[in-house]
C-alpha positions as a Markdown table, in Angstrom:
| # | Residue | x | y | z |
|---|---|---|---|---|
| 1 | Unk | 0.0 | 0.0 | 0.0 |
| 2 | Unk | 1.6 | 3.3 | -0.8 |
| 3 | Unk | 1.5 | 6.3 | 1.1 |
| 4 | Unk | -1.2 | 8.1 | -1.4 |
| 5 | Unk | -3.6 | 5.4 | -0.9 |
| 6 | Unk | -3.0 | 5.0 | 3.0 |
| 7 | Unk | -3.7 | 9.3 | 3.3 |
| 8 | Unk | -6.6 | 8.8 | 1.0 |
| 9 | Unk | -8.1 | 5.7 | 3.1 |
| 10 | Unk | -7.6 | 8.1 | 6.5 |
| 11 | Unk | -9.1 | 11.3 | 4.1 |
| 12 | Unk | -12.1 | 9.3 | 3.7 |
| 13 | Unk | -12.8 | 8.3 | 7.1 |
| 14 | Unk | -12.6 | 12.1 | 7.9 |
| 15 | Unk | -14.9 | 12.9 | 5.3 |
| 16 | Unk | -17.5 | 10.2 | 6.8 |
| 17 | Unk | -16.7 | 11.3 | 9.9 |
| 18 | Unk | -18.1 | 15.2 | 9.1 |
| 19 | Unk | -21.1 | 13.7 | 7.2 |
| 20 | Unk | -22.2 | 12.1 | 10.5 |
| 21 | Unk | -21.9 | 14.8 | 12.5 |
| 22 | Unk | -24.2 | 17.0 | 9.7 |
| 23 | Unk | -26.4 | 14.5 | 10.0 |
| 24 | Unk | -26.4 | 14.3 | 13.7 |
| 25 | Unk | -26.9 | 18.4 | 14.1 |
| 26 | Unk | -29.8 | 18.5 | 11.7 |
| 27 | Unk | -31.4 | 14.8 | 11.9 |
| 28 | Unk | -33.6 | 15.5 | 14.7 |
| 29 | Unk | -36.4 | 13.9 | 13.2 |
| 30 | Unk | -34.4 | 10.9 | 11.5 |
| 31 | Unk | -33.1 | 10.6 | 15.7 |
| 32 | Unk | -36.9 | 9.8 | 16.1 |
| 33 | Unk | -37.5 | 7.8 | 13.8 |
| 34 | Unk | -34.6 | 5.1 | 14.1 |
| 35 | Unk | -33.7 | 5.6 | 18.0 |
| 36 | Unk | -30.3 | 4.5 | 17.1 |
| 37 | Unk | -28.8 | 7.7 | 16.7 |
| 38 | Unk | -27.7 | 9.7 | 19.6 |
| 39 | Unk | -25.0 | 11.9 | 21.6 |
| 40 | Unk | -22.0 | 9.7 | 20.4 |
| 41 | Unk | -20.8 | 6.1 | 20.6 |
| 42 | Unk | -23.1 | 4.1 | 22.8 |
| 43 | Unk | -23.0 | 0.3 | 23.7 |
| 44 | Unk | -26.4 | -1.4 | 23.9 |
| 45 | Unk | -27.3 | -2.9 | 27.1 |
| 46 | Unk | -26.8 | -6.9 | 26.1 |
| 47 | Unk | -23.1 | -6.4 | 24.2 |
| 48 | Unk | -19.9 | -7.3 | 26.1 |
| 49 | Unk | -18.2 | -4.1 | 27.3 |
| 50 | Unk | -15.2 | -3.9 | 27.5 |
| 51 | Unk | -13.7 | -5.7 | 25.0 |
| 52 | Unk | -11.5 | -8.6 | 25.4 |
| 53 | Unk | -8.0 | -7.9 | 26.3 |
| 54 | Unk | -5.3 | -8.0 | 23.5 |
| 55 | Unk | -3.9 | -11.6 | 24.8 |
| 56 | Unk | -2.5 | -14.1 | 22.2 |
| 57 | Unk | -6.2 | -15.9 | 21.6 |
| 58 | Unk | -7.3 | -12.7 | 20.9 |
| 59 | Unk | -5.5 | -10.6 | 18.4 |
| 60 | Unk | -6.7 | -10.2 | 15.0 |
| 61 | Unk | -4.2 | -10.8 | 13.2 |
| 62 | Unk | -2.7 | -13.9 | 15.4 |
| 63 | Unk | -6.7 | -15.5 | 14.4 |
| 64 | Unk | -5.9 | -14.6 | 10.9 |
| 65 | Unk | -2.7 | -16.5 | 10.8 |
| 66 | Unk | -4.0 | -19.1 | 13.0 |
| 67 | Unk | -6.3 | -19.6 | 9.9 |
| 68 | Unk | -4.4 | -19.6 | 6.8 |
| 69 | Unk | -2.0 | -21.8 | 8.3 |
| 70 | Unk | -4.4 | -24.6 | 9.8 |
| 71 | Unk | -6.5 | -23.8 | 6.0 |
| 72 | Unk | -3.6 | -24.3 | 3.7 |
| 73 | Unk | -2.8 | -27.5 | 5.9 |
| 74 | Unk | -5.8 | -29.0 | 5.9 |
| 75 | Unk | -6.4 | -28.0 | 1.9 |
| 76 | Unk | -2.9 | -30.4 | 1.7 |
| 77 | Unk | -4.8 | -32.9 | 3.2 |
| 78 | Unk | -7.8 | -32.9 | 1.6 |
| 79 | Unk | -5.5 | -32.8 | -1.8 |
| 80 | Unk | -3.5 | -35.5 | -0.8 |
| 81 | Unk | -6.5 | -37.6 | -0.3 |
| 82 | Unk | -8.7 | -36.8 | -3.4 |
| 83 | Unk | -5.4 | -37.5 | -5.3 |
| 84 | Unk | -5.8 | -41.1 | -3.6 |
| 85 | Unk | -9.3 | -41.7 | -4.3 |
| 86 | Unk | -8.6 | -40.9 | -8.1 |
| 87 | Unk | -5.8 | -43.0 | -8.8 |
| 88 | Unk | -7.7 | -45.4 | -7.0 |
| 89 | Unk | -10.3 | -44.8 | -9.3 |
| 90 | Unk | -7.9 | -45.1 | -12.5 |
| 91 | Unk | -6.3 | -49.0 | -11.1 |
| 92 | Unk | -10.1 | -49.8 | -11.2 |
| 93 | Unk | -10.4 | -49.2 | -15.0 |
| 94 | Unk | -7.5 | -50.6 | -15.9 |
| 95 | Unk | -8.5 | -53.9 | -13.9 |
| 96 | Unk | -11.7 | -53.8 | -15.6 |
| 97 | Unk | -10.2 | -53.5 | -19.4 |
| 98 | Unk | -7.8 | -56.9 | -18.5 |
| 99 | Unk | -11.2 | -58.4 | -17.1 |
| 100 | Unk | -13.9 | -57.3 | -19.9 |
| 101 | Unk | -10.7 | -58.5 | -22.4 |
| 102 | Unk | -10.9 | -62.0 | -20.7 |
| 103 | Unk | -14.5 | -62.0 | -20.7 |
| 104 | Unk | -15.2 | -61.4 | -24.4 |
| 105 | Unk | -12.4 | -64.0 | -25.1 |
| 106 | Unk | -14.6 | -66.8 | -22.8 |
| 107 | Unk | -18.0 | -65.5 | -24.9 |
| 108 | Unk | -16.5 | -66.0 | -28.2 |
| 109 | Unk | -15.3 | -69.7 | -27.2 |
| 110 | Unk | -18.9 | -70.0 | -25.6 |
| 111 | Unk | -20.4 | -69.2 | -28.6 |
| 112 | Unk | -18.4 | -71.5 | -30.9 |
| 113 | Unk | -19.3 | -74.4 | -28.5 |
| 114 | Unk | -22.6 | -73.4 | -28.4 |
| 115 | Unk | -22.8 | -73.0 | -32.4 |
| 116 | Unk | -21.0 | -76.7 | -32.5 |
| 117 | Unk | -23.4 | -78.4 | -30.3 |
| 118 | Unk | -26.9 | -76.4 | -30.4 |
| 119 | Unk | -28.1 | -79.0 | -28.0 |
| 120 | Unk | -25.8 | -79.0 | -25.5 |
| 121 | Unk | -27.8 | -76.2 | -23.4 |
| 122 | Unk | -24.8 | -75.7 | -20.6 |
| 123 | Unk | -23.3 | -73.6 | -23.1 |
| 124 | Unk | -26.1 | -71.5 | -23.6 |
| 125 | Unk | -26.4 | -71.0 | -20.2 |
| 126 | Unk | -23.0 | -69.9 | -19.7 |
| 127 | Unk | -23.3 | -67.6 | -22.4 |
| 128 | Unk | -26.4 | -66.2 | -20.5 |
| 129 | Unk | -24.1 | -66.2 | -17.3 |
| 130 | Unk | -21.4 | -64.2 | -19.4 |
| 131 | Unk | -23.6 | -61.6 | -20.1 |
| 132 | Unk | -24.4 | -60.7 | -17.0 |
| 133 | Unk | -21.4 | -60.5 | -15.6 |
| 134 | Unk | -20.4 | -58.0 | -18.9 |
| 135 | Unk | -23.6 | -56.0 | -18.1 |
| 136 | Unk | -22.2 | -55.8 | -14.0 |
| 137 | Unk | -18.4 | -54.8 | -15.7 |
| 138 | Unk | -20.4 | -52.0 | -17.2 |
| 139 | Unk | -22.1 | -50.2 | -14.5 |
| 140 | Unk | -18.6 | -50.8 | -12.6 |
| 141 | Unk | -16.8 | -49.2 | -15.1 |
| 142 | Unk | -19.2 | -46.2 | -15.3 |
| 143 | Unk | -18.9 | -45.5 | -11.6 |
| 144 | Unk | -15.0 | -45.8 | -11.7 |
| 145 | Unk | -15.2 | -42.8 | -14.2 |
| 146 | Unk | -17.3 | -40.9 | -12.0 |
| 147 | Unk | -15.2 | -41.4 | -9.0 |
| 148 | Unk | -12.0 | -39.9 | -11.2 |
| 149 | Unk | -14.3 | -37.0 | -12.8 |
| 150 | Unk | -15.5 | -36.6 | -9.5 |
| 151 | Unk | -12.5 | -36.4 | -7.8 |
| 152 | Unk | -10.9 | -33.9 | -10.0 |
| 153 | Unk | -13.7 | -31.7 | -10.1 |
| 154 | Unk | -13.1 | -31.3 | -5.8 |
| 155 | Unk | -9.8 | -30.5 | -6.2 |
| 156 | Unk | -10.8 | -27.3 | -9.2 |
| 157 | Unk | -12.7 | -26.4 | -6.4 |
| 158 | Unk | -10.3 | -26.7 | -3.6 |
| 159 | Unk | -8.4 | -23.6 | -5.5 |
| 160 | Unk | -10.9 | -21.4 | -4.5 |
| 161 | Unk | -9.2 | -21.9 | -1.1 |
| 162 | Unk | -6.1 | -21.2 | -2.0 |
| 163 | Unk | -7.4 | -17.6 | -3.4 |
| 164 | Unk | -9.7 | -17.1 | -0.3 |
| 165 | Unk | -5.8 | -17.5 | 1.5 |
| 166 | Unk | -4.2 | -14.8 | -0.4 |
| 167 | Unk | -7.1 | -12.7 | 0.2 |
| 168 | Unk | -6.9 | -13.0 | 4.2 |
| 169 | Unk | -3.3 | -12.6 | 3.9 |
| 170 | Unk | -3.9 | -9.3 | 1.9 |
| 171 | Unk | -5.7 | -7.9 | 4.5 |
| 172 | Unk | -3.0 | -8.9 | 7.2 |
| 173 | Unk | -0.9 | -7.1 | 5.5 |
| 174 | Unk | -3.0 | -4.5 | 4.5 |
| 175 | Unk | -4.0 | -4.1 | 8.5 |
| 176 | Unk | -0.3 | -4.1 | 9.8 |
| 177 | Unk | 0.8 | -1.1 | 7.1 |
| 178 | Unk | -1.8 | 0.8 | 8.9 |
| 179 | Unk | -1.0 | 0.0 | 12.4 |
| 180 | Unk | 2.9 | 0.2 | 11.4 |
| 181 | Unk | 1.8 | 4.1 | 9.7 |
| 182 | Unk | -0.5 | 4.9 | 12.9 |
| 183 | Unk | 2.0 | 4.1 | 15.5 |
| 184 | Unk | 4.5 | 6.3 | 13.8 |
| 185 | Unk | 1.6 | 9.1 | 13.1 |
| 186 | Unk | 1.3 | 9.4 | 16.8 |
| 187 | Unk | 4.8 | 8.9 | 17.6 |
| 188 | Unk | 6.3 | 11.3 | 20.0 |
| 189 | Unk | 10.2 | 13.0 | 20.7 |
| 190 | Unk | 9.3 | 12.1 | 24.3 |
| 191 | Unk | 9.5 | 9.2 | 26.2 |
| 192 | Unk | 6.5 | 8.1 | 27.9 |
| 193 | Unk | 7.6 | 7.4 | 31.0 |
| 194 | Unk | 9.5 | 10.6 | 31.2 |
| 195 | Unk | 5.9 | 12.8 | 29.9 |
| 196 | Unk | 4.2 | 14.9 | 33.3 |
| 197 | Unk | 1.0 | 12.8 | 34.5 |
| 198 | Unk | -2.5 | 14.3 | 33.3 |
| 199 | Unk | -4.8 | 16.0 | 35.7 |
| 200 | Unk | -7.2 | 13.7 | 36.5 |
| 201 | Unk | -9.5 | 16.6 | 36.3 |
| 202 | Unk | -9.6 | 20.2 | 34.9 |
| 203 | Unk | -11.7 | 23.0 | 35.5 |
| 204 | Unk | -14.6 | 23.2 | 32.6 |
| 205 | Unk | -14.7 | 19.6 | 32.4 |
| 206 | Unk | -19.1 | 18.2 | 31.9 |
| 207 | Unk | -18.5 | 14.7 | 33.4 |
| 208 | Unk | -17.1 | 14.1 | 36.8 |
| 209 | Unk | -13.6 | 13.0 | 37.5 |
| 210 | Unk | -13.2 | 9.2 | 38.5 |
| 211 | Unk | -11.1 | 9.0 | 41.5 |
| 212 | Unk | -7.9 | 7.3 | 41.8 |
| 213 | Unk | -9.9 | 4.1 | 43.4 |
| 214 | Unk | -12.3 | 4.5 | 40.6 |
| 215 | Unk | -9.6 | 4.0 | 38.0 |
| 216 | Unk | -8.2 | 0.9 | 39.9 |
| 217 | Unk | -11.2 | -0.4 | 40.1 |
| 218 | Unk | -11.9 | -0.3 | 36.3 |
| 219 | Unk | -8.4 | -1.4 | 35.6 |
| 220 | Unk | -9.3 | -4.8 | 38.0 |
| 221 | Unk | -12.7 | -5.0 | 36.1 |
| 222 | Unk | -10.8 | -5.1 | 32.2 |
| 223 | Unk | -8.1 | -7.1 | 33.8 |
| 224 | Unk | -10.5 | -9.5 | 35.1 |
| 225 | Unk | -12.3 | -9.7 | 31.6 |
């Protein structure tokens, strides 16, 4: 991602940004309608506030990585074994060209025998047998061809998982650029530990200060979460 498209990403969000607030100072009457709008970013009463802390089974893009890699290692697998099942399917056929070969050799002596000695009725029978057993040959043949076509029809489609991949990992990488650009965008020449504390409160201020025990006890509450 270049640096144009990264200002113009952050320009639009800004631009969205003021559109919401026109809408918020002159959509009284939408506020009334939806009840959705109101002053600011509010959580509903039955969503999980705050959200979980940034531990390793939680961070984005550890989940994201978690799932190519377990994808593209399963996708292996399932390869591995649709390449199984067809060649598989492949010794089938060929075991059923040496047999259908030895069974139109064993018709055309049957029917020899059968021409030679009209009354001799075993051979007609056998004949009758034989046919059977080339009808059964057949329907075995057709389903080995389906199990190959099958087979490499799943794995055309298993490429689609191998695109859905490069996508995830697009946006990983798409997602760190910005975290790498806003961590230096808010970058500061002094060190944090070296910065003067914050007034907990300042005169002017609408909501009321949380105490130092309030703080702690928030802190304890995320923590615990």
């Amino acid at each position: 991602m270049t640096q144009e498209e990264l200002d113009a990403l952050l320009g639009g969000d800004t631009q969205e940004a003021g559109l919401e607030a026109q809408e918020d100072s002159g959509g009284e009457k939408k506020e009334e309608k939806s009840g959705e709008k109101g002053e600011g970013f509010k959580v509903e009463n039955d969503t999980n506030w705050p959200p979980p802390p940034p531990t390793s089974e939680h961070k984005v893009v550890h989940q994201l990585d978690d799932v190519t890699r377990d994808s593209e290692a399963k996708a292996t697998e399932t390869f591995d074994k649709l390449e199984i099942i067809n060649n598989a399917g492949m010794d089938i056929e060929d075991s059923i060209k040496r047999i259908d070969a030895f069974l139109k050799a064993q018709q055309e002596l049957l029917t020899k025998l059968h021409t030679k000695f009209p009354n001799f009725h075993t051979f007609e029978d056998h004949l009758a047998q034989l046919q059977d057993s080339q009808n059964s040959l057949s329907t075995i043949r057709t389903a080995a061809q389906q199990i190959g076509d099958t087979s490499l029809e799943a794995m055309d489609l298993m490429q689609y998982q191998d695109i859905h991949r490069q996508k995830i990992e697009r946006v990983i990488n798409v997602m760190r650029a910005l975290a790498r650009y806003m961590g230096s965008l808010f970058e500061g020449k002094i060190d944090d530990s070296k910065r003067v504390s914050s007034a907990v409160y300042i005169q002017g201020d609408n909501s009321e200060a949380l105490n130092e025990d309030d703080i702690e006890s928030l802190i304890a509450n995320i923590g615990g979460k």
